[in-house]
Tab-separated table of C-alpha atoms and ligand atoms in Angstrom:
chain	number	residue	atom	x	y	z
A	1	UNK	CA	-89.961	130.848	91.650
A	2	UNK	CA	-87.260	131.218	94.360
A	3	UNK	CA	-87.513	128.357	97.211
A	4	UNK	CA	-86.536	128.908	100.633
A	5	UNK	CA	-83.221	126.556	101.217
A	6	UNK	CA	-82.241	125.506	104.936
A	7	UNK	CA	-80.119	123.084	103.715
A	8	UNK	CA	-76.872	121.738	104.990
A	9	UNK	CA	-75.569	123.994	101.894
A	10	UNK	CA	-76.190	125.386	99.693
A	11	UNK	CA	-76.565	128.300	102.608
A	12	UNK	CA	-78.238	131.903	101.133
A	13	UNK	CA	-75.947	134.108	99.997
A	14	UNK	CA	-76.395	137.933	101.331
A	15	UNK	CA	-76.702	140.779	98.795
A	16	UNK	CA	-73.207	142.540	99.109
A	17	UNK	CA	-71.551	138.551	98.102
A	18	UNK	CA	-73.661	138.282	94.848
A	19	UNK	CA	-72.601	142.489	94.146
A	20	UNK	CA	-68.815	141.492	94.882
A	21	UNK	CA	-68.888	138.520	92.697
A	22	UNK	CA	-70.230	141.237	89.502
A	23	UNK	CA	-67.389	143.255	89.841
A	24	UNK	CA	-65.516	143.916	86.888
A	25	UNK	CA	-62.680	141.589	86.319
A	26	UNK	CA	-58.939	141.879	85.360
A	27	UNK	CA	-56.357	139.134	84.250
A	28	UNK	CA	-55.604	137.382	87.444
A	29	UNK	CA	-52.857	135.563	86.153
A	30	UNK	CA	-51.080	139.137	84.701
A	31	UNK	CA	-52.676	142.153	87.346
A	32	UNK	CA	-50.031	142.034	90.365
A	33	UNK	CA	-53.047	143.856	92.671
A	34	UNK	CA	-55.214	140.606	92.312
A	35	UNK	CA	-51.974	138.476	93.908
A	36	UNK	CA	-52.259	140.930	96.496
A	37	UNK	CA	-56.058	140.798	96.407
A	38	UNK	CA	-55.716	136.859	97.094
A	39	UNK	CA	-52.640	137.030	99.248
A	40	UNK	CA	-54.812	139.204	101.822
A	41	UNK	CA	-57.777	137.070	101.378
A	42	UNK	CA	-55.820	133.967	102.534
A	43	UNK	CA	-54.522	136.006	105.664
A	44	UNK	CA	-57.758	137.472	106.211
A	45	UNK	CA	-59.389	133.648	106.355
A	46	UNK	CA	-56.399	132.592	108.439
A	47	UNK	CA	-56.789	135.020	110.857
A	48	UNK	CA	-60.738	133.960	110.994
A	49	UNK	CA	-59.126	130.524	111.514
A	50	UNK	CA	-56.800	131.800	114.496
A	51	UNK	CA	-53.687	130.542	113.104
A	52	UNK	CA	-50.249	131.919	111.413
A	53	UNK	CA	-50.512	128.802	108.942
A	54	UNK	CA	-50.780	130.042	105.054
A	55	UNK	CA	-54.122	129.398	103.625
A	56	UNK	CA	-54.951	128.681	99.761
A	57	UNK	CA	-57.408	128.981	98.272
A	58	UNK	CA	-58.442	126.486	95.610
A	59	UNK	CA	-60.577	126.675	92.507
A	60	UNK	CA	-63.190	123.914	93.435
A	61	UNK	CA	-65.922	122.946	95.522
A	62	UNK	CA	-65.264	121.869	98.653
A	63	UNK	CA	-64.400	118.182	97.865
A	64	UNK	CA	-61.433	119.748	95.767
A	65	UNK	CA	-59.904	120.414	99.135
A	66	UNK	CA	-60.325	117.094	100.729
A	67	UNK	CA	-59.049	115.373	97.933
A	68	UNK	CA	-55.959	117.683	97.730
A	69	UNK	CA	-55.051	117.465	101.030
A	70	UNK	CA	-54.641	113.790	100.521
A	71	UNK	CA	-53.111	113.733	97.324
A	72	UNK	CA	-50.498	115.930	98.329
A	73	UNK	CA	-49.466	113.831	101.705
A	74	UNK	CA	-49.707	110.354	100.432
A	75	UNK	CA	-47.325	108.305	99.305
A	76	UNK	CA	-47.484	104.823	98.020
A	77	UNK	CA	-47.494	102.384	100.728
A	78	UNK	CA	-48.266	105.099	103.437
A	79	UNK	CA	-49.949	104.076	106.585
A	80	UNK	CA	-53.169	106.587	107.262
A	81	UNK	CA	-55.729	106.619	110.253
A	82	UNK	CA	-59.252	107.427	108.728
A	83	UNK	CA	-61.712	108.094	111.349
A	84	UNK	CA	-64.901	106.664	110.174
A	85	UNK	CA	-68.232	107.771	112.733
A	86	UNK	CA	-69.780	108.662	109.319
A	87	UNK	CA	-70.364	108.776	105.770
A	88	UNK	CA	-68.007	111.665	104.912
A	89	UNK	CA	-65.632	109.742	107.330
A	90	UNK	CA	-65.548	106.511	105.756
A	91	UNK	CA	-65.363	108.558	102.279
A	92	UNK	CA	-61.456	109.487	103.401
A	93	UNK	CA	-60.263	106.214	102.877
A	94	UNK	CA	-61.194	106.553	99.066
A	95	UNK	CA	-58.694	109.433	98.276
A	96	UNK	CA	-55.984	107.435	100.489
A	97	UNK	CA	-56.035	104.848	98.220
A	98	UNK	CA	-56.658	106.534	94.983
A	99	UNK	CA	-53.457	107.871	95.854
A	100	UNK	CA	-52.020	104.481	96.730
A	101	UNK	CA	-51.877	104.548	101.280
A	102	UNK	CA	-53.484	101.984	103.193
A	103	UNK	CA	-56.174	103.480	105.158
A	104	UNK	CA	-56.796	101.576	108.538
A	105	UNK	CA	-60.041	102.510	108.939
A	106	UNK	CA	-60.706	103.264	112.745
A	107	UNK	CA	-64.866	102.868	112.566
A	108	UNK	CA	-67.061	103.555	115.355
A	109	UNK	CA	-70.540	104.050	116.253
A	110	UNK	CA	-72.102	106.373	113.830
A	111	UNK	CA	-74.857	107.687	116.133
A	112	UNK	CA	-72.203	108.994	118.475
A	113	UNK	CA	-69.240	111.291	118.579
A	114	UNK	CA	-66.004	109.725	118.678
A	115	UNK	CA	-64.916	108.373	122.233
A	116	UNK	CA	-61.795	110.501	122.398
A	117	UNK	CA	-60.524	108.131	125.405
A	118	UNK	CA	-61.059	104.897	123.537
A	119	UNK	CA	-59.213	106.438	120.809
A	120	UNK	CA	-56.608	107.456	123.097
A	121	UNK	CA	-56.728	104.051	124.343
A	122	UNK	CA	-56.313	102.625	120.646
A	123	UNK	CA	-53.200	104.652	119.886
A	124	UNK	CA	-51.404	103.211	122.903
A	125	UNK	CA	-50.772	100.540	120.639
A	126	UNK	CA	-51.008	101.599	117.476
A	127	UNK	CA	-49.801	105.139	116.518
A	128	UNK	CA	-47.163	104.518	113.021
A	129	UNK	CA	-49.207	106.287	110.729
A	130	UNK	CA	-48.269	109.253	108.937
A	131	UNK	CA	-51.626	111.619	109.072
A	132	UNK	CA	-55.035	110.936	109.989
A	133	UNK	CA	-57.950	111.879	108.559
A	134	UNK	CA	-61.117	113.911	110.975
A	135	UNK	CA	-64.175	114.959	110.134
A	136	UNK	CA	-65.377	117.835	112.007
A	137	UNK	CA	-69.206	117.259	111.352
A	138	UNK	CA	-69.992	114.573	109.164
A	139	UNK	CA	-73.024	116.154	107.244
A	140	UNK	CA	-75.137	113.301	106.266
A	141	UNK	CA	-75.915	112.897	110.156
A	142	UNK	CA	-74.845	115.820	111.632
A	143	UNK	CA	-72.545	114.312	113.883
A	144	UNK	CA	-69.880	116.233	115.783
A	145	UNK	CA	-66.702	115.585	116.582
A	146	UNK	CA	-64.152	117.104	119.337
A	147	UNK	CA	-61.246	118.073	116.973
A	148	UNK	CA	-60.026	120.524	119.804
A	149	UNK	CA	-59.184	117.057	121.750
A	150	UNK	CA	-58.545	114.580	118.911
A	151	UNK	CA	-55.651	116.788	116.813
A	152	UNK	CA	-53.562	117.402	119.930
A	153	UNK	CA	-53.682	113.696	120.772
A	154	UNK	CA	-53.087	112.262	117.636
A	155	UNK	CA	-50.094	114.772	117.106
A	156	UNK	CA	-48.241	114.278	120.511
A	157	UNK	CA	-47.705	110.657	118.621
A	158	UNK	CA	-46.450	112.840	115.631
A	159	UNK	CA	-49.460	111.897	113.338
A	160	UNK	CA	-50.370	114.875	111.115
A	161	UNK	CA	-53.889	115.665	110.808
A	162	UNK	CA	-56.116	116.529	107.964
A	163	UNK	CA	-59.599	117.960	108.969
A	164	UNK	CA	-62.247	118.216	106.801
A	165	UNK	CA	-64.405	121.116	108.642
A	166	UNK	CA	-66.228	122.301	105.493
A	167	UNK	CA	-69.377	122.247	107.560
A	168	UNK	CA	-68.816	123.726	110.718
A	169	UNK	CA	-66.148	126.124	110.564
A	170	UNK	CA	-67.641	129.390	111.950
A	171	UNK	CA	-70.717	128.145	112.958
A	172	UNK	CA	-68.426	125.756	115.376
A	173	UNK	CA	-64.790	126.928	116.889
A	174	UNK	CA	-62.172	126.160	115.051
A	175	UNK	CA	-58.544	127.323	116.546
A	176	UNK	CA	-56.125	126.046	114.136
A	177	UNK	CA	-53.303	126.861	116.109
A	178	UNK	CA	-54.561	125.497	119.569
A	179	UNK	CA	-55.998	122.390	118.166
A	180	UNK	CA	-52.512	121.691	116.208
A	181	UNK	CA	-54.831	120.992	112.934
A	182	UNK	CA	-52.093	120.683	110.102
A	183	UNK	CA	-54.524	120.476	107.201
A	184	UNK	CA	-57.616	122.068	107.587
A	185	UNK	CA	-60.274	121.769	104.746
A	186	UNK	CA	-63.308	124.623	104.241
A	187	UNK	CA	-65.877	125.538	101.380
A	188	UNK	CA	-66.990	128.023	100.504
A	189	UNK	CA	-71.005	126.898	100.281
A	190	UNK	CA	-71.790	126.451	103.795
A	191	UNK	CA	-71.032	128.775	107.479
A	192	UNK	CA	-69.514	130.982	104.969
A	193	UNK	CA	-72.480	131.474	102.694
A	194	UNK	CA	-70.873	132.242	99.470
A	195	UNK	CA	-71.969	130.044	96.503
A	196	UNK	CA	-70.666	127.015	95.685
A	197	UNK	CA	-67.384	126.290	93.988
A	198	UNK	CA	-64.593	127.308	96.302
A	199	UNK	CA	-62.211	125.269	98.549
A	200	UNK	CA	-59.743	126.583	101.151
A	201	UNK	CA	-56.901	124.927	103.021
A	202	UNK	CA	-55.085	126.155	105.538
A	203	UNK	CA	-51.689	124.353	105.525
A	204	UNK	CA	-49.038	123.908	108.759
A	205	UNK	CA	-45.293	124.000	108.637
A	206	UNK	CA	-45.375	120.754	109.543
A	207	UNK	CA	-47.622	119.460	106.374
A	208	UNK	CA	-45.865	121.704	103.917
A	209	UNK	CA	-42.401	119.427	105.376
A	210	UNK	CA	-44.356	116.111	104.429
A	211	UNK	CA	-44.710	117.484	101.492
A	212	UNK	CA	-41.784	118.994	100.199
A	213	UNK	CA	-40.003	115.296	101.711
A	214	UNK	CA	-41.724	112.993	99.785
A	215	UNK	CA	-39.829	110.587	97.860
A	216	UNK	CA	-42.446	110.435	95.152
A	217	UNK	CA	-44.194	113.119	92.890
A	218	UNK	CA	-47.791	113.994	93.801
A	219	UNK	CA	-49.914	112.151	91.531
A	220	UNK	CA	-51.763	114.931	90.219
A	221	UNK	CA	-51.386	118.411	89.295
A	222	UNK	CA	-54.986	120.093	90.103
A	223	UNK	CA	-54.630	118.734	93.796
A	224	UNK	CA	-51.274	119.488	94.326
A	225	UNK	CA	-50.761	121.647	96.985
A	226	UNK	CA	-46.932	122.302	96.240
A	227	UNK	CA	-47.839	123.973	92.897
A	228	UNK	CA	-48.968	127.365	95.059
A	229	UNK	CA	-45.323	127.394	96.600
A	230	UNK	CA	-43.618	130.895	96.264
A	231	UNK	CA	-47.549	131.766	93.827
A	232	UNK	CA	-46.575	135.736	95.052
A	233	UNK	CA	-42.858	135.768	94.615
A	234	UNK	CA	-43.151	134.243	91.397
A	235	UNK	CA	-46.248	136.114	90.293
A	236	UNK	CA	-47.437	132.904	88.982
A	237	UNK	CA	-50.748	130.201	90.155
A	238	UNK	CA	-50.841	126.852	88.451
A	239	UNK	CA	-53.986	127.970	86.981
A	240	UNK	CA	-56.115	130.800	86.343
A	241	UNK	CA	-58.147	131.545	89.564
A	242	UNK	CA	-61.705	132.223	89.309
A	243	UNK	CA	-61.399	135.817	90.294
A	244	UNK	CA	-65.272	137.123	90.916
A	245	UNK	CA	-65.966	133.545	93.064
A	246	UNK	CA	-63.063	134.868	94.999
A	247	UNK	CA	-64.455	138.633	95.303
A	248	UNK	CA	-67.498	136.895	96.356
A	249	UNK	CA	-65.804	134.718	99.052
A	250	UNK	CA	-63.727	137.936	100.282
A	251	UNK	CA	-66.884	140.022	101.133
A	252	UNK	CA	-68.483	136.699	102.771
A	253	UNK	CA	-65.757	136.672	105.567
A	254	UNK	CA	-65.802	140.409	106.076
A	255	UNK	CA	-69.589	139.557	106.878
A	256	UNK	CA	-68.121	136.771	109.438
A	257	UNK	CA	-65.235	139.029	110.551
A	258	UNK	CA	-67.728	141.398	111.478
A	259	UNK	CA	-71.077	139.128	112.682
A	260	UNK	CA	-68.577	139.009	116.619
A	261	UNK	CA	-72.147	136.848	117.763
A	262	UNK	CA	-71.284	134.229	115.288
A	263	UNK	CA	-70.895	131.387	117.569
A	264	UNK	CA	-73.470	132.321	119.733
A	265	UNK	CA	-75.837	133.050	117.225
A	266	UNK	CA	-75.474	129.336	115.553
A	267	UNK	CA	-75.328	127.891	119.366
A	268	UNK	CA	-78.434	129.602	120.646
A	269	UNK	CA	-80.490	128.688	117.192
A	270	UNK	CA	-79.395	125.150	117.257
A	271	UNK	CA	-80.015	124.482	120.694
A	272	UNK	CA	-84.001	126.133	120.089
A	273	UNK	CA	-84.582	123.975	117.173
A	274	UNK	CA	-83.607	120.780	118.852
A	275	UNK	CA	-85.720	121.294	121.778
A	276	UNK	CA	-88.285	122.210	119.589
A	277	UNK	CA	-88.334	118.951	117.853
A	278	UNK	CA	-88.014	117.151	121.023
A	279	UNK	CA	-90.567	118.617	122.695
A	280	UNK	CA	-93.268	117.989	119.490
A	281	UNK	CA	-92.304	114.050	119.975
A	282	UNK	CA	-89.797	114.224	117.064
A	283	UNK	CA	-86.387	112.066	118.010
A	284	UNK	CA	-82.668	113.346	116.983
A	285	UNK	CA	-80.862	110.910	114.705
A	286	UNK	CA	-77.479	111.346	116.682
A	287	UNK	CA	-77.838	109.960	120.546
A	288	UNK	CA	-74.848	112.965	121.346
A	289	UNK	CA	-72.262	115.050	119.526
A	290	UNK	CA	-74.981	117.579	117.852
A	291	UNK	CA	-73.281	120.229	115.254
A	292	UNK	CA	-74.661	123.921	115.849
A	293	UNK	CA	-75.065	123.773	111.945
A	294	UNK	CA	-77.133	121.079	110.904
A	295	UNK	CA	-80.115	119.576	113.197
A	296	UNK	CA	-81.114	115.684	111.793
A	297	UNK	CA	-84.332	114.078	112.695
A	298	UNK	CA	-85.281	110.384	112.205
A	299	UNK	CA	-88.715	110.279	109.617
A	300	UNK	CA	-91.335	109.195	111.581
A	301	UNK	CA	-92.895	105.767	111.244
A	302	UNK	CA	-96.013	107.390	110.038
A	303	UNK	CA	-94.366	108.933	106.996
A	304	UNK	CA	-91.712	109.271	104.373
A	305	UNK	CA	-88.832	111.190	103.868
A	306	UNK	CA	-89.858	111.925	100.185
A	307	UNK	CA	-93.081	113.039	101.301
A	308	UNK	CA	-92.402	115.498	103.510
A	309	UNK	CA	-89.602	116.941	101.509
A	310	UNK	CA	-92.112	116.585	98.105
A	311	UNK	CA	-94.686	118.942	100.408
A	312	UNK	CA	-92.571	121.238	101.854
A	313	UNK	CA	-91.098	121.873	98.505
A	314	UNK	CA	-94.388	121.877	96.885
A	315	UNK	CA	-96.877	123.523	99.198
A	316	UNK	CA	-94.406	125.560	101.103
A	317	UNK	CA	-91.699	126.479	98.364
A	318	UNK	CA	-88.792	125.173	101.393
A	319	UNK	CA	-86.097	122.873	100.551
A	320	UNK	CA	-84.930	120.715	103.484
A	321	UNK	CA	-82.594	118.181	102.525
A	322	UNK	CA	-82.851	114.128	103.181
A	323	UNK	CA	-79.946	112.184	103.673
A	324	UNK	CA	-77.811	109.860	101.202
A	325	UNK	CA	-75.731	106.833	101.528
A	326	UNK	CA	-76.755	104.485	104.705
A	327	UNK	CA	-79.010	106.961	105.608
A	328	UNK	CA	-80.939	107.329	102.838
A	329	UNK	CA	-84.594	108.134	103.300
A	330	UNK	CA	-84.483	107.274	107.159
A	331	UNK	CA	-83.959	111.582	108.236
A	332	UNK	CA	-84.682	115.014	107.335
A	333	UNK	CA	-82.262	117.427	108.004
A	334	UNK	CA	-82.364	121.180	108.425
A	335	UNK	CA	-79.261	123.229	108.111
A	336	UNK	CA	-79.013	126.552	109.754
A	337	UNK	CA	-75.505	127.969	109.052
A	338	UNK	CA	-74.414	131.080	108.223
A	339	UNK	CA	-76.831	133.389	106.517
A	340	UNK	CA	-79.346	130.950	107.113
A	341	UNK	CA	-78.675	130.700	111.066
A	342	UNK	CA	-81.761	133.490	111.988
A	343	UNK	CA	-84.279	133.149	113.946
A	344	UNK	CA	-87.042	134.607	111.390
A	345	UNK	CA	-85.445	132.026	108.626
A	346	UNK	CA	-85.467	129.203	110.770
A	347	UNK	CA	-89.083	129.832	112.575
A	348	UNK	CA	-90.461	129.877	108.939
A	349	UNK	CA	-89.059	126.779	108.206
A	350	UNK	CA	-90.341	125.140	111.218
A	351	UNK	CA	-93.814	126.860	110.900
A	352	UNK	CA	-93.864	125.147	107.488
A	353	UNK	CA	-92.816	121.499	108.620
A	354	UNK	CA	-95.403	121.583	111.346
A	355	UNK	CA	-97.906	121.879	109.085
A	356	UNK	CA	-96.696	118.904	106.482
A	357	UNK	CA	-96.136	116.396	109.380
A	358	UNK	CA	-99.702	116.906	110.836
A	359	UNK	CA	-101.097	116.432	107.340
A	360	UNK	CA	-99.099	113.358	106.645
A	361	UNK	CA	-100.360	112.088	109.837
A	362	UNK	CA	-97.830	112.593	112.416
A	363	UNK	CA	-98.652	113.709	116.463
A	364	UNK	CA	-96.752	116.398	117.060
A	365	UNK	CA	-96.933	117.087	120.892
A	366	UNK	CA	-96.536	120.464	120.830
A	367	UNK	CA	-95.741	123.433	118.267
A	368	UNK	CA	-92.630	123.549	116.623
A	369	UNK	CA	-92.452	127.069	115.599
A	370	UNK	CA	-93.896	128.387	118.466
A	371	UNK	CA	-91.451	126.413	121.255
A	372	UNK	CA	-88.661	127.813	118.642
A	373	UNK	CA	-89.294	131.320	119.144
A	374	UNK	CA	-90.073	130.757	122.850
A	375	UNK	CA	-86.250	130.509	123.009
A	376	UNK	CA	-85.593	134.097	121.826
A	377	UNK	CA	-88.631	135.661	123.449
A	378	UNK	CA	-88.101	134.743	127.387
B	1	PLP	C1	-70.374	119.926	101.912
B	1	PLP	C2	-69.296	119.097	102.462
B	1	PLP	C3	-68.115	118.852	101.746
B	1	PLP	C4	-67.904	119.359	100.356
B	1	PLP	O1	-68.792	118.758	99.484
B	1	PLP	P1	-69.089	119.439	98.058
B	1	PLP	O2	-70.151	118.584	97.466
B	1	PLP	O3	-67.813	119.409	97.304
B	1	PLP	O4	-69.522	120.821	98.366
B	1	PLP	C5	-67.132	118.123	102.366
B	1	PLP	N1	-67.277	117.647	103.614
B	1	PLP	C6	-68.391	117.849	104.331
B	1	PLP	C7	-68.480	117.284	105.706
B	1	PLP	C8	-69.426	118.585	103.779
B	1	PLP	O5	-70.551	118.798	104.486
């Protein structure tokens, strides 16, 4: 049996992705075409990304790239700004000190965006750290944050940036280039829609410097960055790439290159479903800052979490997703990114929920599917 997921990824994954990925396969270490194959598929996701920075992509899931990104800047002793207004946030300082930096952990309110002003305000005084860490949309509460404003400020007091936008790239704006984003960190499981197991970075000139300065080795080999230097001169990768993930991942971004609505598509859905909880007497876990690719809702005091996930997934065949960490058991959360972003997905999924949270007792003030597709009908 084949449930219905609108989770905050694992997104769907269209028919011409799962037909790329069983292609037949060559020696990717030994065929020449596949370093061209990969070569264009980084320059293909850069341009996506609207930036001349290289892109790599790594053989992992989307953690992978975090974790790299870090490994390959940090140096003992470093100073690091980790911007903590969430759970994936917080997580940042963990890989600065596994690598041995001292993370100053800048925490705010995690039911808002970051202030971009008090921040501002903050780095008056205090701006000698080497990078800072940025989530773009911290998952577990769908939170989103202004990267467009916070990368530009934190660089004009030289502090690199590493930006872990695994969840809303493409489904939110990212403009490498204009935002001055030095690291930027994707997956291949979410917006993109392509299964699970790929990470991508896209790396500035300005990063690849840090790097090639450091005084110390990187301590690791898997998330070292610096291995791919020179990977098409050379003919050589530091491992052997999973080749069909990476057919997979090429034909999901010719489905992005050519879906021009993208943006729209994600805003316009997002925006229907939140007003359509709203309007049923369901309240948003975040009080601003709301990600066009994930929409989180507190449980109501009626209910449980596991209950109306256990129904959904039992009555309905739909997987929603709960939370984890602080926020475990307190939301539900629906993600509609990528393939999963359509009106006809979504409406089913809200259809569905309606029903579980009248039988579990809830007031729903109005309908949820039907003030959903009121959106798209007017
Ligand atoms: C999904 C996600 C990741 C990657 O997590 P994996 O479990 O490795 O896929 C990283 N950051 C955010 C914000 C995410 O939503």
């Amino acid at each position: 049996m084949l449930y219905q997921i609108m989770t905050p990824g694992p997104t769907q994954v269209r028919e011409n992705v799962r037909i790329a990925r069983s292609l037949p396969c060559t020696n990717p270490d030994l065929d020449p075409n596949f370093y061209t194959y990969y070569r264009e598929t980084c320059q293909l996701i850069s341009s996506l990304l609207h930036t001349k920075n290289e892109t790599l992509i790594l053989g992992g899931e989307g953690i992978l790239g975090l974790e790299a990104a870090c490994a390959s800047l940090t140096e003992p002793g470093d100073p690091v700004l980790v911007l903590d207004n969430g759970v994936f946030g917080k997580g940042f300082a963990d890989f600065v000190r596994i690598y041995g930096g001292e993370p100053y952990v800048y925490s705010c309110d995690y039911l808002h965006t970051i202030d971009v002003d008090d921040l501002a305000e903050f780095l008056k005084k205090n701006h000698d750290f080497k990078y800072a860490t940025v989530v773009h949309c911290d998952t577990p509460s769908g939170v989103l944050n202004d990267i467009s404003r916070i990368c530009p400020l934190l660089k004009s007091y030289g502090i690199l940036t590493v930006v872990d936008s695994v969840s809303a790239m493409f489904g939110e704006e990212v403009r490498v280039d204009d935002y001055q984003v030095d690291l930027l960190c994707g997956g291949s499981q979410k917006v993109v829609s392509a299964p699970p197991g790929l990470t991508f970075v896209t790396i500035s000139p300005e990063a690849w410097t840090a790097m090639k300065n450091r005084k110390s080795p990187i301590a690791s080999f898997y998330a070292n960055l610096l291995t791919f230097e020179h990977y098409y001169e050379n003919q050589w990768f530091p491992y052997t790439m999973p080749m069909s993930d990476i057919k997979g991942l090429r034909t999901a971004f010719e489905n992005i290159e050519e879906d021009s609505h993208i943006l729209s598509r994600h805003a316009q859905i997002a925006q229907a479903v939140r007003d359509a909880l709203t309007s049923c007497g369901l309240t948003l876990h975040t009080k601003d800052g709301y990600s066009n690719t994930v929409t989180v809702f507190n449980v109501p005091s009626q209910t449980t979490a596991s209950a109306i996930l256990t129904q959904l997934k039992e009555e309905h065949n739909l997987l929603l997703a709960g939370s984890f960490d602080v926020l475990e058991g307190q939301v539900i959360r629906i993600g509609h990114m990528g393939e999963n972003a359509r009106v006809e997905k979504v409406s089913k999924a809200l259809k569905a929920l309606d029903t579980v949270l009248r039988k579990l007792g809830v007031t729903l003030t109005n309908d949820l599917e039907q003030v959903f597709l009121d959106h798209f009908t007017k």
